[in-house]
Tab-separated table of C-alpha atoms in Angstrom:
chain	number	residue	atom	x	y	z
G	1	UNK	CA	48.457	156.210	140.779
G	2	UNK	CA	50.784	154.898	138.551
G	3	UNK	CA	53.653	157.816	139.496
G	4	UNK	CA	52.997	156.771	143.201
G	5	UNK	CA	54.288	153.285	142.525
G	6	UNK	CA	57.354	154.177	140.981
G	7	UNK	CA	58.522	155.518	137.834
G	8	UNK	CA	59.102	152.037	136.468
G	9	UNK	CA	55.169	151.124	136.678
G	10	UNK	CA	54.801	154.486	135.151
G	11	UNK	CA	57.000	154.012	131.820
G	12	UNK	CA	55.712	150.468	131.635
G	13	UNK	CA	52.006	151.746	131.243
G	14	UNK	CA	53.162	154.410	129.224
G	15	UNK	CA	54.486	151.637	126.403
G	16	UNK	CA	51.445	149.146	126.157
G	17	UNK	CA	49.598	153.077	125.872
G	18	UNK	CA	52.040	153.297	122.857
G	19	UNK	CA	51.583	150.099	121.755
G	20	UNK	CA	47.978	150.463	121.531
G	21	UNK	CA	48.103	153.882	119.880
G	22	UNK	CA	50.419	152.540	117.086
G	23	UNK	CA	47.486	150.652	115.331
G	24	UNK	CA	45.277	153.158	115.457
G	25	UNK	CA	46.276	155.065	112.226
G	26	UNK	CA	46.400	151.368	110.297
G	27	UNK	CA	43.800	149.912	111.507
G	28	UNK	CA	41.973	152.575	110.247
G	29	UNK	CA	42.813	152.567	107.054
G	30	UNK	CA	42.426	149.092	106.626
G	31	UNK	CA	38.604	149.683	107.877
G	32	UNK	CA	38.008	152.335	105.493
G	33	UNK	CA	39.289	150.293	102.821
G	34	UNK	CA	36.078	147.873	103.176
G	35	UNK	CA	33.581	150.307	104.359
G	36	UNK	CA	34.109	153.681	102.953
G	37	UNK	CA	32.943	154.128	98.961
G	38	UNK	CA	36.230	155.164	97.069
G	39	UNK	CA	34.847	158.533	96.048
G	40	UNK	CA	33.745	159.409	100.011
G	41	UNK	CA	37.285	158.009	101.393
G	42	UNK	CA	38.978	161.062	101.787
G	43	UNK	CA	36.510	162.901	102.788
G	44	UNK	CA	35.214	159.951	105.407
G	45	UNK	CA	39.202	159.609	106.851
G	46	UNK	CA	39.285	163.514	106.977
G	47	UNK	CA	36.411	163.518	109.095
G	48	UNK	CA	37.450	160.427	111.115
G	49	UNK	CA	40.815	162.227	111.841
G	50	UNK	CA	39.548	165.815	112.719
G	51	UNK	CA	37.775	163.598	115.597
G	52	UNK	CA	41.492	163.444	117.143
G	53	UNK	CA	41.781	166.619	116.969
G	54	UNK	CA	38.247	167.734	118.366
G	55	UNK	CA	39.302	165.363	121.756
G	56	UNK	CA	42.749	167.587	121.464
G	57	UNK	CA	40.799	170.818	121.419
G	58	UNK	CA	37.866	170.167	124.244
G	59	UNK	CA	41.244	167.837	126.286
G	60	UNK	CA	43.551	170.873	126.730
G	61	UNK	CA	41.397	173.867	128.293
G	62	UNK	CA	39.642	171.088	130.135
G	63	UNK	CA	43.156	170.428	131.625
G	64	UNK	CA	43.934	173.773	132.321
G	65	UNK	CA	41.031	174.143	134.362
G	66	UNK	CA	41.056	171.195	136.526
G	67	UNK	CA	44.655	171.644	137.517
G	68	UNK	CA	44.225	175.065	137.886
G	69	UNK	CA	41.099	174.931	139.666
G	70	UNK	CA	42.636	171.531	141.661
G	71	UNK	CA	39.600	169.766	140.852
G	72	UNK	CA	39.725	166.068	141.929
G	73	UNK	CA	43.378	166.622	143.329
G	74	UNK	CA	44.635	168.608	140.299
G	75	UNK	CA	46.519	167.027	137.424
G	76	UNK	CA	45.731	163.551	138.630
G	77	UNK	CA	42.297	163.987	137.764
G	78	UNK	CA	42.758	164.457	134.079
G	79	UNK	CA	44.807	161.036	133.605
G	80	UNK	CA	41.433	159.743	135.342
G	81	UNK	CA	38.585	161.707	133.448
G	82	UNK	CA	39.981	161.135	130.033
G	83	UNK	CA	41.079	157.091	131.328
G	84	UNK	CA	37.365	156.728	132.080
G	85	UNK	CA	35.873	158.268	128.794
G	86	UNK	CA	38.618	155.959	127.174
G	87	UNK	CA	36.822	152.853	128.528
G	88	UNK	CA	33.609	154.149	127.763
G	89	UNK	CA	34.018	155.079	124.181
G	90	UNK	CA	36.067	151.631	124.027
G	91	UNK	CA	32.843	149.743	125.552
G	92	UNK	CA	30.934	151.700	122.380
G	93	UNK	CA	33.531	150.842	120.088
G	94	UNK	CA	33.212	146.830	120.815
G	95	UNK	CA	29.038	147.094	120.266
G	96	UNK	CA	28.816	149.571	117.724
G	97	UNK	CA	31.684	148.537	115.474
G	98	UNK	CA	32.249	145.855	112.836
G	99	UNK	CA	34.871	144.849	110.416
G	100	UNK	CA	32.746	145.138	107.443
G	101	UNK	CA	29.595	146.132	106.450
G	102	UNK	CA	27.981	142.612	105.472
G	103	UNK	CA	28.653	141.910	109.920
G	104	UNK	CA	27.407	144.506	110.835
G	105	UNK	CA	23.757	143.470	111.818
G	106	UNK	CA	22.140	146.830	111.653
G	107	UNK	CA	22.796	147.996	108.658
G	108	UNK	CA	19.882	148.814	105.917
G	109	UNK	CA	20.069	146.749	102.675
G	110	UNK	CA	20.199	149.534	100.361
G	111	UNK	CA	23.319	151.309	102.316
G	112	UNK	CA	25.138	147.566	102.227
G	113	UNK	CA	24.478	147.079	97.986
G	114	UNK	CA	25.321	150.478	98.047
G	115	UNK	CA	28.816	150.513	99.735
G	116	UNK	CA	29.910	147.106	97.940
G	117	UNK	CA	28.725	148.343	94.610
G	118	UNK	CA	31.256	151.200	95.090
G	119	UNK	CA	34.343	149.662	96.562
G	120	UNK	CA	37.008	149.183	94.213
G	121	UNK	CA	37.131	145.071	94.525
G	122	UNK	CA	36.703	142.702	97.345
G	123	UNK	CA	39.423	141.817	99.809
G	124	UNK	CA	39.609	137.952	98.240
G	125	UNK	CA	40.190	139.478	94.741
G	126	UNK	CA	42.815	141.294	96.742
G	127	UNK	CA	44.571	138.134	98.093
G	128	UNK	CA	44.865	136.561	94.945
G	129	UNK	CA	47.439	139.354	93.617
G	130	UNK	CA	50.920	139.278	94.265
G	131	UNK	CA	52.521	142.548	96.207
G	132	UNK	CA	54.317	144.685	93.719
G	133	UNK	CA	56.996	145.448	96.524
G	134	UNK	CA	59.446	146.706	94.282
G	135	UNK	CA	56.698	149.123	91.815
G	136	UNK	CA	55.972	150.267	95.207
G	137	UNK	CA	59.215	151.163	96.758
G	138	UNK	CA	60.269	152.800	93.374
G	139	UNK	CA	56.742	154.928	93.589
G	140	UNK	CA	57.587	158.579	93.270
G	141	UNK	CA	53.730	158.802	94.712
G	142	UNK	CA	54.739	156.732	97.326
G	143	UNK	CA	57.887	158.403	98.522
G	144	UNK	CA	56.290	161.985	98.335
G	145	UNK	CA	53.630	160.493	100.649
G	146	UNK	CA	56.248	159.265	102.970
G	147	UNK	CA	58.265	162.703	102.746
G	148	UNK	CA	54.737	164.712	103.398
G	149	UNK	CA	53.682	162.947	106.225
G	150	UNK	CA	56.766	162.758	108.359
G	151	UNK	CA	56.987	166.228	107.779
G	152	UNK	CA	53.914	166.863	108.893
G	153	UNK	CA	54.007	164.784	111.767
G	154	UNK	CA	56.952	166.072	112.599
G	155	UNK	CA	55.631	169.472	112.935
G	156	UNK	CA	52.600	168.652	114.714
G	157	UNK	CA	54.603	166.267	117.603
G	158	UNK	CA	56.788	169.884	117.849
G	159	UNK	CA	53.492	171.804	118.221
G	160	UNK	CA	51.510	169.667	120.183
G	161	UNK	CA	54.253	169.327	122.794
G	162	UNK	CA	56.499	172.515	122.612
G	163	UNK	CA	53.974	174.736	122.324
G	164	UNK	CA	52.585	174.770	125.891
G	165	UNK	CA	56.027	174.415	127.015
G	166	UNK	CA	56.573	177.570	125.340
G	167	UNK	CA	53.454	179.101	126.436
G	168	UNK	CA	54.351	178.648	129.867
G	169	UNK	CA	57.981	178.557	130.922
G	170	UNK	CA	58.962	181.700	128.458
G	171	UNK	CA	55.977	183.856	128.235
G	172	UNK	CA	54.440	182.923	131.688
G	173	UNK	CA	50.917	181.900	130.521
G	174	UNK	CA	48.342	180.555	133.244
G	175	UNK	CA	47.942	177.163	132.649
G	176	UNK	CA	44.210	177.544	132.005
G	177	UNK	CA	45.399	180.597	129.256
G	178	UNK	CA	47.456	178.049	127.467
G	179	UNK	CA	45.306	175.228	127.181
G	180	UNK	CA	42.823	177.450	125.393
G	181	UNK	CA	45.853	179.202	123.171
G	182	UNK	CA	47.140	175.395	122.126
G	183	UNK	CA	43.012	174.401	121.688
G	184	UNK	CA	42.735	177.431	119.086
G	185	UNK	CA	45.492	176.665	116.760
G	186	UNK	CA	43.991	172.614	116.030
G	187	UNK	CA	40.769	175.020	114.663
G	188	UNK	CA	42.020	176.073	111.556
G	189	UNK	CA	43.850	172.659	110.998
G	190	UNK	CA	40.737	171.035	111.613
G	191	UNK	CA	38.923	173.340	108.299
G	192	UNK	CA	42.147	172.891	106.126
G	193	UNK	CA	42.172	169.237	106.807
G	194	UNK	CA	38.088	168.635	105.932
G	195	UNK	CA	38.433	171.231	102.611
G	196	UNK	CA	41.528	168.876	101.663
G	197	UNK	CA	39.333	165.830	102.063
G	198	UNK	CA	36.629	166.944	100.237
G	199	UNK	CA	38.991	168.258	97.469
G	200	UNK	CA	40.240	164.767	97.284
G	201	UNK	CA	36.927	163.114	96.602
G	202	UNK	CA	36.096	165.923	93.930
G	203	UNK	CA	39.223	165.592	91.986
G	204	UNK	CA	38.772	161.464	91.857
G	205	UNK	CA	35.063	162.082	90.152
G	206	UNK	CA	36.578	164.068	87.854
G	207	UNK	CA	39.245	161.798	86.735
């Protein structure tokens, strides 16, 4: 719909998409930090991030096949089937979700004493600290954090969009064939990246 009124509609929705995306990744930190026990974190953000990469895994065979297939007028149709589970899991998201656990009006007592006995302090102890800035930039930790992930999301931006490129203007892959190929190789990522989490947690009990 959007490519039928011009490509200037187009890259406009395209940027508030971008926009919207950008917080993701902080904002969810910044939830785990006041809901997630510090010796579960890792494993809790590991499993919290392998959900992006279950929707890319069931998102690009399901692609294949409706383009290839021209179901509901071909590749339009998967801007509109994964628009509308967007607005339903969004519609979840606003009932289901709460900024910490003492809001949240479902929650048992014992899981709330538990998950505030185990966070590390409470977000007004927080505020009344100044920001190290400088310990921070200086932080080998830091930097090798920094250098790690734009590595790695450098490499996964080059898979995620190169690879079906590859897949199907060099080796000739059906369309359907290289959705499942590209589903395949977020498997293994999705294991190394829950064993990682879990390692985390372990090594933070033991020290």
């Amino acid at each position: 719909m959007a490519a039928d009124l011009g490509v200037g509609v187009m890259v406009a929705l395209r940027v508030i998409v971008g926009a919207a995306q950008g917080v993701n990744s902080a904002s969810m930190y910044a939830m785990f930090s006041r809901w997630a026990p510090t010796h579960e974190r890792s494993r809790l953000l590991s499993i919290c991030t392998i959900g992006q990469h279950v929707g890319t895994i069931i998102t690009m065979p399901t692609s294949g096949f409706l383009i290839q297939y021209n179901v509901g007028g071909g590749w339009p149709s998967v801007f509109y089937l994964f628009g509308l589970i967007g607005c339903l899991w969004f519609v979840f998201w606003v009932f289901l979700v709460y900024n910490t656990p003492a809001e949240h009006p479902r929650i048992s007592k014992a899981e709330l004493v538990y998950i505030q006995q185990h966070l590390p302090q409470t977000s007004a102890e927080r505020k009344s600290r100044p920001i190290p800035w400088g310990k921070i930039v200086r932080s080998r930790a830091v930097w090798a954090v920094t250098v790690a992930k734009f590595a790695g999301t450098w490499g996964f931006t080059c898979l995620l969009t190169k690879l079906p490129a590859y897949l199907a203007d060099v080796l000739h892959f059906p369309i359907q064939k290289n959705g499942l190929i590209n589903a395949s190789v977020y498997t293994a990522e999705i294991m190394a990246m829950f064993m990682s989490g879990c390692s985390s947690d372990y090594l933070r009990k033991k020290n």
